[in-house]
Amino acid sequence: MGKKVIMRYSNKNTANKKASFGVFFFFIFLKASYSQDFKLAGIQYNNYQKSEIKNDSGNQEISFQEFGVFVNFPKKLKNDKTVLVNEFGYGFVEASFDNPLFRFDDNNKKLQMFYYQVTLLHQWNEKWNLLVNLKPTFASDFETKLSSDDFIFQGAVTATRKLSSTFKIGGGLAYSARLGSPRLIPLVNLQYKKNRHEINALFPINAKYTYSLLPSNKLELGVKYNLNGGNFNVYSEDNSIDEINYSRVNFGVLANYQLTKILRFEAFGGLSAGRKYSLIDTDDTTYDFDSDSAPFFSVGIVLVPPKRK
């Protein structure tokens, strides 16, 4: 009986090890196929300091605070070459305006965003992979009944070729509101990793360089830039403003610290420039203005796949 018990335990232990290796290599495949650093879930806070509006004699200012949370559910399909990722996310934006064009309570506007994103990652062969995602989004102040104006449909497709064990390059096209109003954006993606050096870029949307430090590469330090923006349908009592959109370019330094094997703290801060805003009224008249560059910072906690040793 003793020997039988030991054999049953050994078989169970072997099965558990195989399952663990299967999960591990699934995440490795996922990270290798993804054009950017893949995250399973996360929570983030962004703070954009007060920025003086340009070409204005009244010393009027504008600032933003943002909060976001998301979760991804990846699933490897039966062909062992394709991964389907379902993502659910929520974003909250509080914009503070000191401008007579904004006739909102206390010169503040609270904006919200709910989105679902489905991403298909397919490994054609050892050198080529394809990424396709669709992102239906509701973006509004949600102060009135939902309408088609609150809905934005975004998406992207990219193809990436592996040139060597350290370098990948590719391209594609996105339809996104990152530049304020939704528009087509050509993409070039680039990935380089050698020793402690890593570059991840999806031009013109973002790019970052990191250098790993400490045992097990727990700390990453580097530089980063990204394009960031939004498009929201809004309500105002006098119906003067029907839509708000904005965009910015963020430059700065970053620090990522691996708290556990799968939990990481992220910080990013620097200068937010190119801050542009558009207000659109019910007659489709657009009022454009911009503001000075100003400091910003971002902090977050993310759940990531385990690193390859």
XYZ file of C-alpha atoms in Angstrom:
309
model
C 0.000 0.000 0.000
C 2.824 2.321 0.860
C 4.407 1.955 -2.553
C 1.102 2.565 -4.329
C 0.500 5.744 -2.367
C 3.977 6.994 -3.252
C 3.445 6.262 -6.947
C 0.075 8.032 -6.999
C 1.662 11.063 -5.317
C 4.547 11.004 -7.784
C 2.187 10.951 -10.766
C 0.148 13.806 -9.313
C 3.304 15.786 -8.617
C 4.529 15.226 -12.179
C 1.163 16.363 -13.554
C 1.323 19.518 -11.430
C 4.823 20.268 -12.729
C 3.660 19.826 -16.330
C 0.709 22.131 -15.691
C 3.020 24.725 -14.109
C 5.410 24.578 -17.067
C 2.422 24.860 -19.435
C 1.193 28.022 -17.715
C 4.731 29.465 -17.626
C 5.391 28.919 -21.335
C 1.904 30.242 -22.160
C 2.824 33.569 -20.536
C 6.214 33.567 -22.265
C 4.431 33.108 -25.600
C 2.037 35.898 -24.681
C 4.825 38.339 -23.799
C 6.818 37.418 -26.904
C 3.797 37.950 -29.176
C 2.687 41.221 -27.584
C 4.198 44.359 -29.108
C 4.445 45.955 -25.667
C 4.984 44.803 -22.081
C 1.973 42.613 -21.285
C 0.067 43.210 -18.031
C -2.611 40.967 -16.537
C -4.244 43.695 -14.430
C -3.458 47.069 -12.949
C -4.468 50.253 -11.192
C -3.001 53.687 -11.984
C -3.205 57.331 -10.878
C -2.045 60.283 -13.026
C -1.711 63.903 -11.931
C -1.235 66.738 -14.428
C -0.317 69.939 -12.616
C -1.930 73.316 -13.328
C -0.960 74.708 -16.697
C -1.526 78.293 -17.794
C -3.634 78.716 -20.919
C -1.669 80.356 -23.746
C -2.597 83.631 -25.430
C -4.819 84.610 -22.538
C -4.455 87.743 -20.409
C -6.509 86.424 -17.485
C -3.921 83.955 -16.148
C -6.418 81.135 -16.553
C -5.282 77.569 -15.798
C -6.248 73.964 -16.416
C -5.309 70.727 -14.615
C -6.231 67.029 -14.718
C -6.362 64.079 -12.344
C -6.905 60.607 -13.777
C -7.575 57.179 -12.306
C -7.705 53.888 -14.208
C -8.129 50.174 -13.571
C -8.101 47.206 -15.962
C -7.999 43.411 -16.009
C -7.026 40.993 -18.807
C -8.216 37.416 -19.322
C -5.895 35.623 -21.779
C -6.784 32.255 -23.312
C -4.614 30.119 -25.577
C -6.607 28.555 -28.407
C -6.403 24.896 -29.419
C -4.075 25.520 -32.360
C -1.306 26.506 -29.850
C -0.447 29.486 -32.069
C -3.170 31.939 -31.104
C -4.014 33.750 -27.879
C -7.291 35.574 -27.271
C -7.195 38.339 -24.641
C -10.392 39.844 -23.207
C -9.819 43.120 -21.373
C -12.208 45.171 -19.259
C -11.277 48.666 -18.105
C -12.538 51.806 -16.404
C -11.151 55.340 -16.409
C -12.061 58.437 -14.394
C -10.924 61.969 -15.252
C -11.428 65.125 -13.180
C -10.663 68.237 -15.196
C -10.382 71.613 -13.457
C -10.884 74.628 -15.709
C -10.489 78.329 -15.097
C -11.900 79.501 -18.398
C -15.154 81.312 -19.279
C -15.771 78.842 -22.120
C -16.399 76.151 -19.498
C -19.717 76.705 -17.767
C -19.614 73.730 -15.426
C -20.202 73.543 -11.671
C -17.192 74.878 -9.744
C -15.242 74.902 -13.041
C -14.771 71.133 -12.651
C -15.854 68.356 -14.964
C -15.912 64.665 -14.059
C -15.544 62.331 -17.032
C -15.724 58.541 -17.148
C -14.803 55.796 -19.578
C -15.829 52.130 -19.724
C -14.279 49.878 -22.337
C -13.992 46.302 -23.503
C -11.015 45.305 -25.639
C -10.578 42.006 -27.428
C -7.089 41.218 -28.729
C -6.043 38.378 -31.013
C -2.357 37.388 -31.014
C -1.304 34.908 -33.678
C 2.154 33.403 -34.193
C 2.385 32.692 -37.929
C 5.800 31.057 -37.679
C 9.108 31.506 -35.851
C 9.621 34.968 -37.369
C 6.188 36.555 -37.834
C 3.302 37.347 -35.482
C 0.092 39.317 -35.903
C -1.843 41.429 -33.375
C -5.419 42.621 -33.937
C -7.513 44.421 -31.316
C -10.954 46.028 -31.191
C -11.922 48.419 -28.413
C -15.539 49.610 -28.132
C -15.671 52.416 -25.541
C -18.245 54.537 -23.734
C -16.711 57.941 -22.859
C -18.959 60.561 -21.292
C -19.823 62.542 -18.183
C -22.890 60.238 -17.893
C -25.076 63.133 -16.733
C -27.823 62.307 -19.251
C -29.165 59.181 -20.900
C -26.619 57.308 -23.009
C -26.644 57.907 -26.749
C -24.578 56.969 -29.785
C -22.514 60.136 -29.190
C -21.088 58.534 -26.031
C -19.725 55.588 -28.016
C -16.264 55.428 -29.616
C -14.954 52.456 -31.554
C -11.158 52.071 -31.547
C -8.816 49.358 -32.800
C -5.443 48.443 -34.248
C -3.615 45.842 -36.316
C 0.155 45.255 -36.340
C 2.494 42.646 -37.823
C 5.923 42.022 -36.277
C 8.983 40.203 -37.661
C 11.727 38.695 -35.522
C 15.073 39.651 -37.070
C 17.268 38.125 -34.364
C 17.119 36.819 -30.815
C 17.368 40.413 -29.557
C 15.524 42.518 -32.150
C 11.977 42.673 -33.605
C 10.386 45.259 -35.870
C 6.975 45.712 -37.429
C 4.211 48.075 -38.414
C 0.487 48.568 -38.638
C -2.420 50.967 -38.317
C -4.588 52.158 -35.424
C -7.857 54.050 -35.154
C -7.591 55.855 -31.821
C -8.603 58.913 -29.773
C -5.120 59.322 -28.293
C -4.718 62.533 -30.295
C -8.055 63.892 -29.078
C -10.585 63.201 -31.814
C -10.577 59.626 -33.201
C -8.365 59.235 -36.263
C -6.158 56.803 -38.178
C -2.565 56.577 -36.893
C 0.190 54.674 -38.777
C 2.290 52.536 -36.403
C 5.864 51.289 -36.276
C 6.719 48.896 -33.462
C 10.222 48.028 -32.290
C 11.510 45.683 -29.597
C 15.113 45.234 -28.504
C 16.363 43.276 -25.507
C 19.950 42.365 -24.695
C 21.354 41.648 -21.259
C 20.014 44.388 -18.973
C 19.018 46.764 -21.777
C 15.484 46.833 -23.234
C 13.663 49.070 -25.707
C 9.914 48.858 -26.365
C 8.359 51.294 -28.807
C 5.139 51.728 -30.727
C 5.777 54.904 -32.709
C 4.322 57.513 -32.599
C 2.275 56.475 -29.539
C 4.986 55.567 -27.037
C 8.598 54.514 -26.540
C 10.690 53.552 -23.526
C 14.210 52.432 -22.685
C 14.942 50.582 -19.431
C 18.051 49.242 -17.716
C 17.656 46.455 -15.142
C 19.392 46.536 -11.761
C 19.634 44.503 -8.541
C 19.549 40.695 -8.195
C 16.890 39.064 -10.404
C 16.576 42.419 -12.223
C 14.008 43.602 -9.679
C 14.528 47.291 -10.473
C 14.181 48.943 -13.873
C 15.203 52.558 -14.485
C 14.780 54.381 -17.750
C 13.247 57.100 -19.878
C 9.904 57.193 -21.622
C 7.559 59.248 -23.741
C 3.921 58.696 -24.680
C 1.039 60.370 -26.438
C -2.023 60.603 -24.255
C -5.492 62.010 -24.808
C -9.227 61.534 -24.663
C -12.544 62.228 -26.320
C -15.691 62.641 -24.171
C -19.298 63.489 -24.863
C -20.544 65.969 -22.202
C -23.645 67.799 -21.023
C -23.885 71.484 -20.118
C -27.012 73.217 -18.822
C -27.016 75.851 -21.556
C -26.045 73.245 -24.235
C -23.033 75.389 -25.107
C -20.529 72.504 -25.031
C -21.310 69.045 -26.399
C -17.875 67.402 -26.602
C -14.426 67.749 -25.006
C -11.246 66.281 -26.410
C -7.621 66.805 -25.479
C -4.140 65.463 -26.164
C -0.651 65.786 -24.698
C 2.897 64.440 -25.023
C 4.593 63.203 -21.846
C 8.383 62.992 -21.445
C 10.151 61.771 -18.344
C 11.934 59.152 -16.299
C 10.479 55.888 -15.044
C 11.163 53.392 -12.277
C 9.632 49.906 -12.034
C 10.205 47.730 -8.968
C 9.245 44.052 -8.837
C 7.544 43.620 -5.457
C 6.928 39.884 -5.983
C 7.264 37.488 -8.918
C 4.042 38.835 -10.437
C 3.414 42.187 -8.700
C 5.191 45.355 -9.881
C 5.182 48.986 -8.737
C 5.508 51.561 -11.550
C 6.307 55.280 -11.405
C 6.670 57.767 -14.271
C 7.138 61.512 -14.066
C 8.423 64.497 -15.984
C 7.054 67.179 -18.304
C 3.733 67.176 -20.125
C 3.969 69.264 -23.312
C 1.899 69.896 -26.425
C -1.249 70.213 -24.303
C -4.078 70.869 -26.762
C -7.830 71.096 -26.123
C -10.953 71.306 -28.271
C -14.486 72.208 -27.192
C -17.256 71.371 -29.647
C -20.720 72.876 -29.273
C -24.079 71.558 -30.461
C -23.639 73.400 -33.794
C -20.323 71.553 -34.373
C -18.367 74.766 -33.881
C -14.912 73.933 -32.501
C -13.025 76.115 -30.017
C -9.332 75.208 -29.937
C -6.757 76.352 -27.388
C -3.632 75.040 -25.717
C -1.702 75.493 -22.488
C 1.893 75.704 -21.317
C 4.004 72.670 -20.530
C 3.770 71.568 -16.893
C 4.971 68.745 -14.597
C 3.089 65.471 -14.233
C 3.498 62.192 -12.387
C 1.978 58.720 -12.592
C 2.041 55.796 -10.123
C 0.527 52.339 -10.344
C 0.543 48.697 -9.310
C 0.334 46.015 -12.026
C 0.065 42.238 -12.181
C 2.523 40.822 -14.734
C 3.469 37.349 -16.003
C 6.537 35.800 -14.286
C 9.852 36.714 -15.899
C 11.835 34.154 -17.840
C 14.946 33.096 -15.939
